mmCIF file with all atom_site columns, C-alpha atoms in Angstrom:
data_model
loop_
_atom_site.group_PDB
_atom_site.id
_atom_site.type_symbol
_atom_site.label_atom_id
_atom_site.label_alt_id
_atom_site.label_comp_id
_atom_site.label_asym_id
_atom_site.label_entity_id
_atom_site.label_seq_id
_atom_site.pdbx_PDB_ins_code
_atom_site.Cartn_x
_atom_site.Cartn_y
_atom_site.Cartn_z
_atom_site.occupancy
_atom_site.B_iso_or_equiv
_atom_site.pdbx_formal_charge
_atom_site.auth_seq_id
_atom_site.auth_comp_id
_atom_site.auth_asym_id
_atom_site.auth_atom_id
_atom_site.pdbx_PDB_model_num
ATOM 1   C CA . TYR A 1 1   ? 2.967   -22.348 0.523   1.00 91.00 ? 1   TYR A CA 1
ATOM 2   C CA . GLN A 1 2   ? -0.053  -22.330 -1.738  1.00 94.00 ? 2   GLN A CA 1
ATOM 3   C CA . THR A 1 3   ? -2.245  -23.762 0.901   1.00 95.00 ? 3   THR A CA 1
ATOM 4   C CA . ILE A 1 4   ? -1.084  -21.073 3.486   1.00 95.00 ? 4   ILE A CA 1
ATOM 5   C CA . GLU A 1 5   ? -1.774  -18.306 0.798   1.00 95.00 ? 5   GLU A CA 1
ATOM 6   C CA . ASP A 1 6   ? -5.206  -19.610 0.083   1.00 95.00 ? 6   ASP A CA 1
ATOM 7   C CA . LEU A 1 7   ? -6.027  -19.861 3.790   1.00 95.00 ? 7   LEU A CA 1
ATOM 8   C CA . ILE A 1 8   ? -4.905  -16.245 4.369   1.00 95.00 ? 8   ILE A CA 1
ATOM 9   C CA . LYS A 1 9   ? -6.916  -15.040 1.162   1.00 94.00 ? 9   LYS A CA 1
ATOM 10  C CA . SER A 1 10  ? -9.916  -16.697 2.639   1.00 94.00 ? 10  SER A CA 1
ATOM 11  C CA . THR A 1 11  ? -9.318  -15.034 6.074   1.00 92.00 ? 11  THR A CA 1
ATOM 12  C CA . ASN A 1 12  ? -9.119  -18.434 7.639   1.00 95.00 ? 12  ASN A CA 1
ATOM 13  C CA . LEU A 1 13  ? -6.368  -17.116 9.808   1.00 96.00 ? 13  LEU A CA 1
ATOM 14  C CA . GLU A 1 14  ? -6.444  -19.557 12.696  1.00 96.00 ? 14  GLU A CA 1
ATOM 15  C CA . LYS A 1 15  ? -6.151  -22.506 10.289  1.00 96.00 ? 15  LYS A CA 1
ATOM 16  C CA . ALA A 1 16  ? -3.226  -20.775 8.413   1.00 96.00 ? 16  ALA A CA 1
ATOM 17  C CA . GLN A 1 17  ? -1.380  -20.134 11.717  1.00 96.00 ? 17  GLN A CA 1
ATOM 18  C CA . GLN A 1 18  ? -1.788  -23.729 12.630  1.00 96.00 ? 18  GLN A CA 1
ATOM 19  C CA . THR A 1 19  ? -0.568  -24.819 9.220   1.00 96.00 ? 19  THR A CA 1
ATOM 20  C CA . ILE A 1 20  ? 2.464   -22.450 9.415   1.00 97.00 ? 20  ILE A CA 1
ATOM 21  C CA . GLU A 1 21  ? 3.278   -23.712 12.964  1.00 96.00 ? 21  GLU A CA 1
ATOM 22  C CA . SER A 1 22  ? 3.108   -27.190 11.854  1.00 96.00 ? 22  SER A CA 1
ATOM 23  C CA . ASN A 1 23  ? 5.435   -26.775 9.027   1.00 96.00 ? 23  ASN A CA 1
ATOM 24  C CA . LEU A 1 24  ? 7.872   -24.706 11.231  1.00 96.00 ? 24  LEU A CA 1
ATOM 25  C CA . ARG A 1 25  ? 8.362   -27.737 13.366  1.00 95.00 ? 25  ARG A CA 1
ATOM 26  C CA . ASN A 1 26  ? 9.879   -29.627 10.471  1.00 94.00 ? 26  ASN A CA 1
ATOM 27  C CA . SER A 1 27  ? 11.480  -26.664 8.597   1.00 96.00 ? 27  SER A CA 1
ATOM 28  C CA . PRO A 1 28  ? 12.388  -24.304 11.494  1.00 95.00 ? 28  PRO A CA 1
ATOM 29  C CA . LYS A 1 29  ? 14.732  -22.349 9.110   1.00 96.00 ? 29  LYS A CA 1
ATOM 30  C CA . ASP A 1 30  ? 12.240  -21.692 6.254   1.00 97.00 ? 30  ASP A CA 1
ATOM 31  C CA . ALA A 1 31  ? 12.194  -17.952 5.903   1.00 98.00 ? 31  ALA A CA 1
ATOM 32  C CA . ASN A 1 32  ? 8.910   -18.024 3.896   1.00 97.00 ? 32  ASN A CA 1
ATOM 33  C CA . LEU A 1 33  ? 7.112   -19.569 6.790   1.00 97.00 ? 33  LEU A CA 1
ATOM 34  C CA . TYR A 1 34  ? 8.127   -16.723 9.081   1.00 98.00 ? 34  TYR A CA 1
ATOM 35  C CA . TYR A 1 35  ? 7.067   -14.383 6.283   1.00 98.00 ? 35  TYR A CA 1
ATOM 36  C CA . TYR A 1 36  ? 3.595   -15.906 6.059   1.00 98.00 ? 36  TYR A CA 1
ATOM 37  C CA . MET A 1 37  ? 3.264   -15.872 9.740   1.00 98.00 ? 37  MET A CA 1
ATOM 38  C CA . GLY A 1 38  ? 4.093   -12.163 9.609   1.00 98.00 ? 38  GLY A CA 1
ATOM 39  C CA . ILE A 1 39  ? 1.209   -11.871 7.046   1.00 97.00 ? 39  ILE A CA 1
ATOM 40  C CA . VAL A 1 40  ? -1.119  -13.482 9.357   1.00 98.00 ? 40  VAL A CA 1
ATOM 41  C CA . HIS A 1 41  ? -0.338  -11.122 12.233  1.00 97.00 ? 41  HIS A CA 1
ATOM 42  C CA . LEU A 1 42  ? -0.604  -8.109  9.863   1.00 97.00 ? 42  LEU A CA 1
ATOM 43  C CA . VAL A 1 43  ? -3.981  -9.024  8.907   1.00 96.00 ? 43  VAL A CA 1
ATOM 44  C CA . LYS A 1 44  ? -4.991  -9.607  12.527  1.00 96.00 ? 44  LYS A CA 1
ATOM 45  C CA . MET A 1 45  ? -3.525  -6.107  13.112  1.00 96.00 ? 45  MET A CA 1
ATOM 46  C CA . ASN A 1 46  ? -0.868  -7.472  15.640  1.00 96.00 ? 46  ASN A CA 1
ATOM 47  C CA . ALA A 1 47  ? 1.793   -5.069  14.663  1.00 96.00 ? 47  ALA A CA 1
ATOM 48  C CA . ASP A 1 48  ? 4.608   -5.989  17.026  1.00 95.00 ? 48  ASP A CA 1
ATOM 49  C CA . ASP A 1 49  ? 4.015   -9.825  16.291  1.00 97.00 ? 49  ASP A CA 1
ATOM 50  C CA . ALA A 1 50  ? 4.200   -9.165  12.576  1.00 98.00 ? 50  ALA A CA 1
ATOM 51  C CA . ILE A 1 51  ? 7.329   -7.163  12.972  1.00 97.00 ? 51  ILE A CA 1
ATOM 52  C CA . GLU A 1 52  ? 8.964   -10.079 14.815  1.00 97.00 ? 52  GLU A CA 1
ATOM 53  C CA . GLN A 1 53  ? 8.110   -12.502 12.263  1.00 98.00 ? 53  GLN A CA 1
ATOM 54  C CA . PHE A 1 54  ? 9.213   -10.550 9.339   1.00 98.00 ? 54  PHE A CA 1
ATOM 55  C CA . GLU A 1 55  ? 12.566  -9.825  11.155  1.00 98.00 ? 55  GLU A CA 1
ATOM 56  C CA . LYS A 1 56  ? 13.099  -13.504 11.643  1.00 98.00 ? 56  LYS A CA 1
ATOM 57  C CA . ALA A 1 57  ? 12.370  -14.053 7.874   1.00 98.00 ? 57  ALA A CA 1
ATOM 58  C CA . ILE A 1 58  ? 15.011  -11.458 7.048   1.00 98.00 ? 58  ILE A CA 1
ATOM 59  C CA . GLU A 1 59  ? 17.592  -12.907 9.429   1.00 98.00 ? 59  GLU A CA 1
ATOM 60  C CA . LEU A 1 60  ? 17.307  -16.203 7.260   1.00 97.00 ? 60  LEU A CA 1
ATOM 61  C CA . LYS A 1 61  ? 16.971  -14.657 3.881   1.00 97.00 ? 61  LYS A CA 1
ATOM 62  C CA . ASP A 1 62  ? 17.927  -11.064 3.576   1.00 96.00 ? 62  ASP A CA 1
ATOM 63  C CA . ASP A 1 63  ? 17.337  -10.557 -0.249  1.00 97.00 ? 63  ASP A CA 1
ATOM 64  C CA . ASP A 1 64  ? 13.561  -10.962 -0.606  1.00 98.00 ? 64  ASP A CA 1
ATOM 65  C CA . TYR A 1 65  ? 11.788  -7.526  -1.304  1.00 98.00 ? 65  TYR A CA 1
ATOM 66  C CA . ARG A 1 66  ? 8.516   -8.865  0.047   1.00 98.00 ? 66  ARG A CA 1
ATOM 67  C CA . PHE A 1 67  ? 9.959   -9.313  3.488   1.00 98.00 ? 67  PHE A CA 1
ATOM 68  C CA . TYR A 1 68  ? 10.951  -5.704  3.688   1.00 98.00 ? 68  TYR A CA 1
ATOM 69  C CA . GLU A 1 69  ? 7.963   -4.337  1.927   1.00 98.00 ? 69  GLU A CA 1
ATOM 70  C CA . ASN A 1 70  ? 5.676   -6.168  4.619   1.00 98.00 ? 70  ASN A CA 1
ATOM 71  C CA . LEU A 1 71  ? 8.062   -5.144  7.485   1.00 98.00 ? 71  LEU A CA 1
ATOM 72  C CA . GLY A 1 72  ? 7.439   -1.608  6.395   1.00 97.00 ? 72  GLY A CA 1
ATOM 73  C CA . ASP A 1 73  ? 3.658   -2.213  6.403   1.00 97.00 ? 73  ASP A CA 1
ATOM 74  C CA . ALA A 1 74  ? 3.942   -3.509  9.917   1.00 97.00 ? 74  ALA A CA 1
ATOM 75  C CA . TYR A 1 75  ? 5.862   -0.684  11.239  1.00 96.00 ? 75  TYR A CA 1
ATOM 76  C CA . GLY A 1 76  ? 3.214   1.590   9.592   1.00 94.00 ? 76  GLY A CA 1
ATOM 77  C CA . LEU A 1 77  ? 0.543   -0.197  11.327  1.00 95.00 ? 77  LEU A CA 1
ATOM 78  C CA . LYS A 1 78  ? 2.418   0.256   14.591  1.00 94.00 ? 78  LYS A CA 1
ATOM 79  C CA . ALA A 1 79  ? 2.699   3.967   13.928  1.00 89.00 ? 79  ALA A CA 1
ATOM 80  C CA . GLN A 1 80  ? -0.889  4.242   13.144  1.00 87.00 ? 80  GLN A CA 1
ATOM 81  C CA . THR A 1 81  ? -1.938  2.489   16.485  1.00 84.00 ? 81  THR A CA 1
ATOM 82  C CA . SER A 1 82  ? 0.539   4.365   18.658  1.00 76.00 ? 82  SER A CA 1
ATOM 83  C CA . ASN A 1 83  ? 0.453   7.779   20.156  1.00 74.00 ? 83  ASN A CA 1
ATOM 84  C CA . MET A 1 84  ? 2.276   10.530  18.136  1.00 68.00 ? 84  MET A CA 1
ATOM 85  C CA . PHE A 1 85  ? 5.365   10.241  20.510  1.00 68.00 ? 85  PHE A CA 1
ATOM 86  C CA . SER A 1 86  ? 5.700   6.555   19.983  1.00 73.00 ? 86  SER A CA 1
ATOM 87  C CA . ALA A 1 87  ? 5.120   6.745   16.317  1.00 73.00 ? 87  ALA A CA 1
ATOM 88  C CA . MET A 1 88  ? 7.859   9.045   15.687  1.00 76.00 ? 88  MET A CA 1
ATOM 89  C CA . PHE A 1 89  ? 10.324  6.066   16.770  1.00 83.00 ? 89  PHE A CA 1
ATOM 90  C CA . VAL A 1 90  ? 8.984   3.660   14.213  1.00 89.00 ? 90  VAL A CA 1
ATOM 91  C CA . ILE A 1 91  ? 8.458   5.963   11.129  1.00 91.00 ? 91  ILE A CA 1
ATOM 92  C CA . GLY A 1 92  ? 12.166  5.751   10.277  1.00 91.00 ? 92  GLY A CA 1
ATOM 93  C CA . ASP A 1 93  ? 12.081  2.044   10.224  1.00 94.00 ? 93  ASP A CA 1
ATOM 94  C CA . MET A 1 94  ? 8.983   1.995   8.118   1.00 95.00 ? 94  MET A CA 1
ATOM 95  C CA . ARG A 1 95  ? 10.592  4.241   5.439   1.00 95.00 ? 95  ARG A CA 1
ATOM 96  C CA . GLU A 1 96  ? 13.824  2.379   5.476   1.00 96.00 ? 96  GLU A CA 1
ATOM 97  C CA . SER A 1 97  ? 12.052  -0.942  5.014   1.00 97.00 ? 97  SER A CA 1
ATOM 98  C CA . TRP A 1 98  ? 10.263  0.274   1.887   1.00 98.00 ? 98  TRP A CA 1
ATOM 99  C CA . GLU A 1 99  ? 13.340  1.865   0.680   1.00 97.00 ? 99  GLU A CA 1
ATOM 100 C CA . LYS A 1 100 ? 15.253  -1.389  1.012   1.00 98.00 ? 100 LYS A CA 1
ATOM 101 C CA . ALA A 1 101 ? 12.530  -3.332  -1.065  1.00 98.00 ? 101 ALA A CA 1
ATOM 102 C CA . ILE A 1 102 ? 12.890  -0.908  -3.659  1.00 97.00 ? 102 ILE A CA 1
ATOM 103 C CA . GLU A 1 103 ? 16.669  -1.376  -3.545  1.00 97.00 ? 103 GLU A CA 1
ATOM 104 C CA . LEU A 1 104 ? 16.155  -5.093  -3.909  1.00 98.00 ? 104 LEU A CA 1
ATOM 105 C CA . ARG A 1 105 ? 13.837  -4.890  -6.788  1.00 97.00 ? 105 ARG A CA 1
ATOM 106 C CA . PRO A 1 106 ? 14.262  -1.444  -8.668  1.00 96.00 ? 106 PRO A CA 1
ATOM 107 C CA . ASP A 1 107 ? 11.125  -1.835  -10.766 1.00 97.00 ? 107 ASP A CA 1
ATOM 108 C CA . LEU A 1 108 ? 8.986   -2.160  -7.675  1.00 97.00 ? 108 LEU A CA 1
ATOM 109 C CA . VAL A 1 109 ? 5.762   0.003   -7.709  1.00 98.00 ? 109 VAL A CA 1
ATOM 110 C CA . SER A 1 110 ? 4.027   -0.844  -4.646  1.00 97.00 ? 110 SER A CA 1
ATOM 111 C CA . SER A 1 111 ? 6.651   0.235   -2.040  1.00 97.00 ? 111 SER A CA 1
ATOM 112 C CA . ARG A 1 112 ? 7.189   3.586   -4.146  1.00 97.00 ? 112 ARG A CA 1
ATOM 113 C CA . VAL A 1 113 ? 3.364   4.118   -3.849  1.00 97.00 ? 113 VAL A CA 1
ATOM 114 C CA . ARG A 1 114 ? 3.537   3.549   -0.043  1.00 97.00 ? 114 ARG A CA 1
ATOM 115 C CA . LEU A 1 115 ? 6.511   5.925   0.377   1.00 96.00 ? 115 LEU A CA 1
ATOM 116 C CA . ALA A 1 116 ? 5.072   8.610   -1.781  1.00 97.00 ? 116 ALA A CA 1
ATOM 117 C CA . THR A 1 117 ? 1.741   8.448   0.162   1.00 95.00 ? 117 THR A CA 1
ATOM 118 C CA . TYR A 1 118 ? 3.730   8.779   3.423   1.00 95.00 ? 118 TYR A CA 1
ATOM 119 C CA . TYR A 1 119 ? 5.645   11.585  2.203   1.00 95.00 ? 119 TYR A CA 1
ATOM 120 C CA . PHE A 1 120 ? 2.581   13.553  1.010   1.00 93.00 ? 120 PHE A CA 1
ATOM 121 C CA . MET A 1 121 ? 0.298   12.757  3.889   1.00 91.00 ? 121 MET A CA 1
ATOM 122 C CA . ALA A 1 122 ? 2.659   13.241  6.790   1.00 88.00 ? 122 ALA A CA 1
ATOM 123 C CA . PRO A 1 123 ? 3.315   16.483  8.338   1.00 84.00 ? 123 PRO A CA 1
ATOM 124 C CA . SER A 1 124 ? 6.774   17.857  7.743   1.00 84.00 ? 124 SER A CA 1
ATOM 125 C CA . VAL A 1 125 ? 7.577   17.388  11.561  1.00 79.00 ? 125 VAL A CA 1
ATOM 126 C CA . ALA A 1 126 ? 6.938   13.581  10.966  1.00 81.00 ? 126 ALA A CA 1
ATOM 127 C CA . GLY A 1 127 ? 9.010   13.447  7.797   1.00 86.00 ? 127 GLY A CA 1
ATOM 128 C CA . GLY A 1 128 ? 6.594   14.645  5.204   1.00 88.00 ? 128 GLY A CA 1
ATOM 129 C CA . ASP A 1 129 ? 8.341   15.983  2.052   1.00 94.00 ? 129 ASP A CA 1
ATOM 130 C CA . ASP A 1 130 ? 6.520   16.979  -1.030  1.00 94.00 ? 130 ASP A CA 1
ATOM 131 C CA . GLU A 1 131 ? 9.540   17.100  -3.325  1.00 95.00 ? 131 GLU A CA 1
ATOM 132 C CA . LYS A 1 132 ? 10.374  13.332  -2.372  1.00 96.00 ? 132 LYS A CA 1
ATOM 133 C CA . ALA A 1 133 ? 6.618   12.432  -2.962  1.00 96.00 ? 133 ALA A CA 1
ATOM 134 C CA . LEU A 1 134 ? 6.557   13.945  -6.456  1.00 97.00 ? 134 LEU A CA 1
ATOM 135 C CA . LYS A 1 135 ? 9.902   12.394  -7.420  1.00 97.00 ? 135 LYS A CA 1
ATOM 136 C CA . LEU A 1 136 ? 8.537   8.931   -6.334  1.00 97.00 ? 136 LEU A CA 1
ATOM 137 C CA . ALA A 1 137 ? 5.071   9.540   -8.143  1.00 97.00 ? 137 ALA A CA 1
ATOM 138 C CA . ASP A 1 138 ? 7.259   10.444  -11.277 1.00 97.00 ? 138 ASP A CA 1
ATOM 139 C CA . GLU A 1 139 ? 9.039   7.172   -10.966 1.00 98.00 ? 139 GLU A CA 1
ATOM 140 C CA . VAL A 1 140 ? 5.831   5.246   -10.701 1.00 98.00 ? 140 VAL A CA 1
ATOM 141 C CA . ILE A 1 141 ? 4.598   7.014   -13.817 1.00 98.00 ? 141 ILE A CA 1
ATOM 142 C CA . GLU A 1 142 ? 7.692   5.746   -15.798 1.00 97.00 ? 142 GLU A CA 1
ATOM 143 C CA . LEU A 1 143 ? 7.034   2.127   -14.479 1.00 98.00 ? 143 LEU A CA 1
ATOM 144 C CA . GLU A 1 144 ? 3.199   2.002   -14.498 1.00 97.00 ? 144 GLU A CA 1
ATOM 145 C CA . PRO A 1 145 ? 1.737   5.195   -16.008 1.00 98.00 ? 145 PRO A CA 1
ATOM 146 C CA . ALA A 1 146 ? -1.702  4.771   -14.815 1.00 97.00 ? 146 ALA A CA 1
ATOM 147 C CA . LYS A 1 147 ? -0.947  4.125   -11.224 1.00 97.00 ? 147 LYS A CA 1
ATOM 148 C CA . GLY A 1 148 ? 1.559   7.007   -11.345 1.00 98.00 ? 148 GLY A CA 1
ATOM 149 C CA . TYR A 1 149 ? -0.934  9.506   -12.549 1.00 98.00 ? 149 TYR A CA 1
ATOM 150 C CA . ALA A 1 150 ? -3.411  8.246   -10.027 1.00 98.00 ? 150 ALA A CA 1
ATOM 151 C CA . LEU A 1 151 ? -0.835  8.565   -7.271  1.00 97.00 ? 151 LEU A CA 1
ATOM 152 C CA . LYS A 1 152 ? 0.053   12.235  -8.475  1.00 97.00 ? 152 LYS A CA 1
ATOM 153 C CA . GLY A 1 153 ? -3.594  12.937  -8.524  1.00 97.00 ? 153 GLY A CA 1
ATOM 154 C CA . ARG A 1 154 ? -3.983  11.923  -4.930  1.00 96.00 ? 154 ARG A CA 1
ATOM 155 C CA . TYR A 1 155 ? -0.918  14.113  -4.154  1.00 96.00 ? 155 TYR A CA 1
ATOM 156 C CA . TYR A 1 156 ? -2.551  17.217  -5.641  1.00 97.00 ? 156 TYR A CA 1
ATOM 157 C CA . GLN A 1 157 ? -6.047  16.387  -4.139  1.00 96.00 ? 157 GLN A CA 1
ATOM 158 C CA . GLN A 1 158 ? -4.238  16.331  -0.753  1.00 93.00 ? 158 GLN A CA 1
ATOM 159 C CA . LYS A 1 159 ? -2.657  19.688  -1.406  1.00 94.00 ? 159 LYS A CA 1
ATOM 160 C CA . GLU A 1 160 ? -6.167  20.954  -2.507  1.00 94.00 ? 160 GLU A CA 1
ATOM 161 C CA . GLU A 1 161 ? -4.701  21.769  -6.000  1.00 96.00 ? 161 GLU A CA 1
ATOM 162 C CA . PHE A 1 162 ? -7.917  20.439  -7.671  1.00 96.00 ? 162 PHE A CA 1
ATOM 163 C CA . GLY A 1 163 ? -7.377  21.418  -11.167 1.00 96.00 ? 163 GLY A CA 1
ATOM 164 C CA . LYS A 1 164 ? -4.015  19.706  -11.184 1.00 97.00 ? 164 LYS A CA 1
ATOM 165 C CA . ALA A 1 165 ? -5.475  16.616  -9.444  1.00 97.00 ? 165 ALA A CA 1
ATOM 166 C CA . GLU A 1 166 ? -8.323  16.342  -12.029 1.00 97.00 ? 166 GLU A CA 1
ATOM 167 C CA . GLN A 1 167 ? -5.725  16.377  -14.750 1.00 98.00 ? 167 GLN A CA 1
ATOM 168 C CA . GLN A 1 168 ? -3.774  13.504  -13.283 1.00 98.00 ? 168 GLN A CA 1
ATOM 169 C CA . PHE A 1 169 ? -6.783  11.368  -12.733 1.00 98.00 ? 169 PHE A CA 1
ATOM 170 C CA . LEU A 1 170 ? -8.035  12.012  -16.295 1.00 98.00 ? 170 LEU A CA 1
ATOM 171 C CA . SER A 1 171 ? -4.635  11.070  -17.591 1.00 98.00 ? 171 SER A CA 1
ATOM 172 C CA . SER A 1 172 ? -4.723  7.785   -15.602 1.00 98.00 ? 172 SER A CA 1
ATOM 173 C CA . LEU A 1 173 ? -8.277  6.901   -16.868 1.00 97.00 ? 173 LEU A CA 1
ATOM 174 C CA . LYS A 1 174 ? -7.169  7.786   -20.410 1.00 97.00 ? 174 LYS A CA 1
ATOM 175 C CA . ILE A 1 175 ? -4.856  4.762   -20.012 1.00 97.00 ? 175 ILE A CA 1
ATOM 176 C CA . ASP A 1 176 ? -7.140  2.516   -18.068 1.00 96.00 ? 176 ASP A CA 1
ATOM 177 C CA . SER A 1 177 ? -10.830 3.591   -18.357 1.00 95.00 ? 177 SER A CA 1
ATOM 178 C CA . THR A 1 178 ? -11.882 0.757   -16.196 1.00 95.00 ? 178 THR A CA 1
ATOM 179 C CA . ASN A 1 179 ? -10.071 1.672   -12.867 1.00 96.00 ? 179 ASN A CA 1
ATOM 180 C CA . GLY A 1 180 ? -12.943 1.944   -10.422 1.00 96.00 ? 180 GLY A CA 1
ATOM 181 C CA . ASN A 1 181 ? -10.694 3.346   -7.761  1.00 95.00 ? 181 ASN A CA 1
ATOM 182 C CA . VAL A 1 182 ? -9.659  6.293   -9.907  1.00 97.00 ? 182 VAL A CA 1
ATOM 183 C CA . LEU A 1 183 ? -13.285 6.958   -10.989 1.00 97.00 ? 183 LEU A CA 1
ATOM 184 C CA . ASN A 1 184 ? -14.174 6.996   -7.373  1.00 96.00 ? 184 ASN A CA 1
ATOM 185 C CA . LEU A 1 185 ? -11.360 9.481   -6.448  1.00 96.00 ? 185 LEU A CA 1
ATOM 186 C CA . LEU A 1 186 ? -12.422 11.756  -9.503  1.00 97.00 ? 186 LEU A CA 1
ATOM 187 C CA . GLY A 1 187 ? -16.168 11.545  -8.383  1.00 96.00 ? 187 GLY A CA 1
ATOM 188 C CA . TYR A 1 188 ? -15.210 12.750  -5.080  1.00 96.00 ? 188 TYR A CA 1
ATOM 189 C CA . LEU A 1 189 ? -13.012 15.468  -6.181  1.00 97.00 ? 189 LEU A CA 1
ATOM 190 C CA . TYR A 1 190 ? -15.822 16.770  -8.380  1.00 97.00 ? 190 TYR A CA 1
ATOM 191 C CA . LEU A 1 191 ? -18.192 16.655  -5.378  1.00 96.00 ? 191 LEU A CA 1
ATOM 192 C CA . LYS A 1 192 ? -15.699 18.638  -3.311  1.00 94.00 ? 192 LYS A CA 1
ATOM 193 C CA . GLN A 1 193 ? -15.590 21.238  -6.036  1.00 95.00 ? 193 GLN A CA 1
ATOM 194 C CA . LYS A 1 194 ? -19.561 21.086  -6.324  1.00 96.00 ? 194 LYS A CA 1
ATOM 195 C CA . LYS A 1 195 ? -19.359 19.927  -9.788  1.00 96.00 ? 195 LYS A CA 1
ATOM 196 C CA . TYR A 1 196 ? -22.305 17.657  -9.381  1.00 97.00 ? 196 TYR A CA 1
ATOM 197 C CA . ASP A 1 197 ? -22.874 16.699  -12.930 1.00 97.00 ? 197 ASP A CA 1
ATOM 198 C CA . ASP A 1 198 ? -19.288 15.703  -13.512 1.00 97.00 ? 198 ASP A CA 1
ATOM 199 C CA . ALA A 1 199 ? -19.302 13.776  -10.209 1.00 97.00 ? 199 ALA A CA 1
ATOM 200 C CA . LEU A 1 200 ? -22.551 11.879  -11.250 1.00 96.00 ? 200 LEU A CA 1
ATOM 201 C CA . LYS A 1 201 ? -20.996 11.025  -14.541 1.00 96.00 ? 201 LYS A CA 1
ATOM 202 C CA . SER A 1 202 ? -17.931 9.639   -12.910 1.00 96.00 ? 202 SER A CA 1
ATOM 203 C CA . PHE A 1 203 ? -19.922 7.670   -10.423 1.00 96.00 ? 203 PHE A CA 1
ATOM 204 C CA . ASN A 1 204 ? -22.338 6.307   -13.125 1.00 96.00 ? 204 ASN A CA 1
ATOM 205 C CA . HIS A 1 205 ? -19.397 5.199   -15.139 1.00 96.00 ? 205 HIS A CA 1
ATOM 206 C CA . TYR A 1 206 ? -18.120 3.309   -11.990 1.00 96.00 ? 206 TYR A CA 1
ATOM 207 C CA . VAL A 1 207 ? -21.550 1.664   -11.527 1.00 96.00 ? 207 VAL A CA 1
ATOM 208 C CA . THR A 1 208 ? -21.730 0.676   -15.181 1.00 96.00 ? 208 THR A CA 1
ATOM 209 C CA . LEU A 1 209 ? -18.361 -1.029  -14.973 1.00 96.00 ? 209 LEU A CA 1
ATOM 210 C CA . TYR A 1 210 ? -18.968 -2.857  -11.776 1.00 96.00 ? 210 TYR A CA 1
ATOM 211 C CA . PRO A 1 211 ? -22.648 -3.305  -11.185 1.00 95.00 ? 211 PRO A CA 1
ATOM 212 C CA . ASN A 1 212 ? -22.180 -6.147  -8.759  1.00 95.00 ? 212 ASN A CA 1
ATOM 213 C CA . GLU A 1 213 ? -19.966 -4.228  -6.306  1.00 91.00 ? 213 GLU A CA 1
ATOM 214 C CA . ALA A 1 214 ? -21.412 -2.124  -3.483  1.00 92.00 ? 214 ALA A CA 1
ATOM 215 C CA . ASN A 1 215 ? -18.945 0.819   -3.486  1.00 89.00 ? 215 ASN A CA 1
ATOM 216 C CA . PRO A 1 216 ? -19.945 2.516   -6.839  1.00 89.00 ? 216 PRO A CA 1
ATOM 217 C CA . TYR A 1 217 ? -23.592 2.724   -5.551  1.00 92.00 ? 217 TYR A CA 1
#
C-alpha cells in the first residue's frame, strides 16, 4: 500500500493505477486496492469511476470510515460537475456517506468539516441548513478547537457577519498562530471590510511564517 500511496502523492497516477491493477489480479477481494483505485480516479476528476471503486471497496469491507468519506467526496465532485437538476440526485448520497464516516469514527473531524461546509454553502433548496452547520462547527471545536473556530469563522464570513467571523478566526489563531490558511482567510476578511492595515498585517505574518511559499505573497 505504501508504494501506491507514494505514487498517488507524487501524482504518478498512471503508474499507481497499473500497480493497483497488477495487485488486483492476485488479490481481487482486497478492499483497500479498490479504495486506492477510487482515490486515483478522484484525483483524475473521474467522479463516476471513483464512485464505482469506492462502492466496490465498501461491498468487501463496510466498516472503514475512509471508504465512506471519499465516496462522499466523489459524490460531491459529481454534484459540482453536473447541472443543477442532476446534482440534486447525488447530494443526498454525498451527505449520507459523510454521515456514515462519522458514525464509524465518532471523533472524525474531516467529514464534519465537509458536512458543515456543505450546509452553510448550499442554498436551502439544495439542503443548506445553518442550524446543522453551526452544530457541526461546535462539534469540531470540541474535537479540534483551532479547526472548529476557523470553520465557524468561514460560516460567519459566508453570512457576511464579519465581526463574528473575525472573532472566530482570531480564536483559532490564538490556539495556532502558524496556520497560514486562517491568516489568509483573516486577511481577505479585512480586505472586504477595507481594513487595509489589518489585512497587510495578517498577510505579512503569513509571509514571515512561510517565505518559501507563493500563496502568502
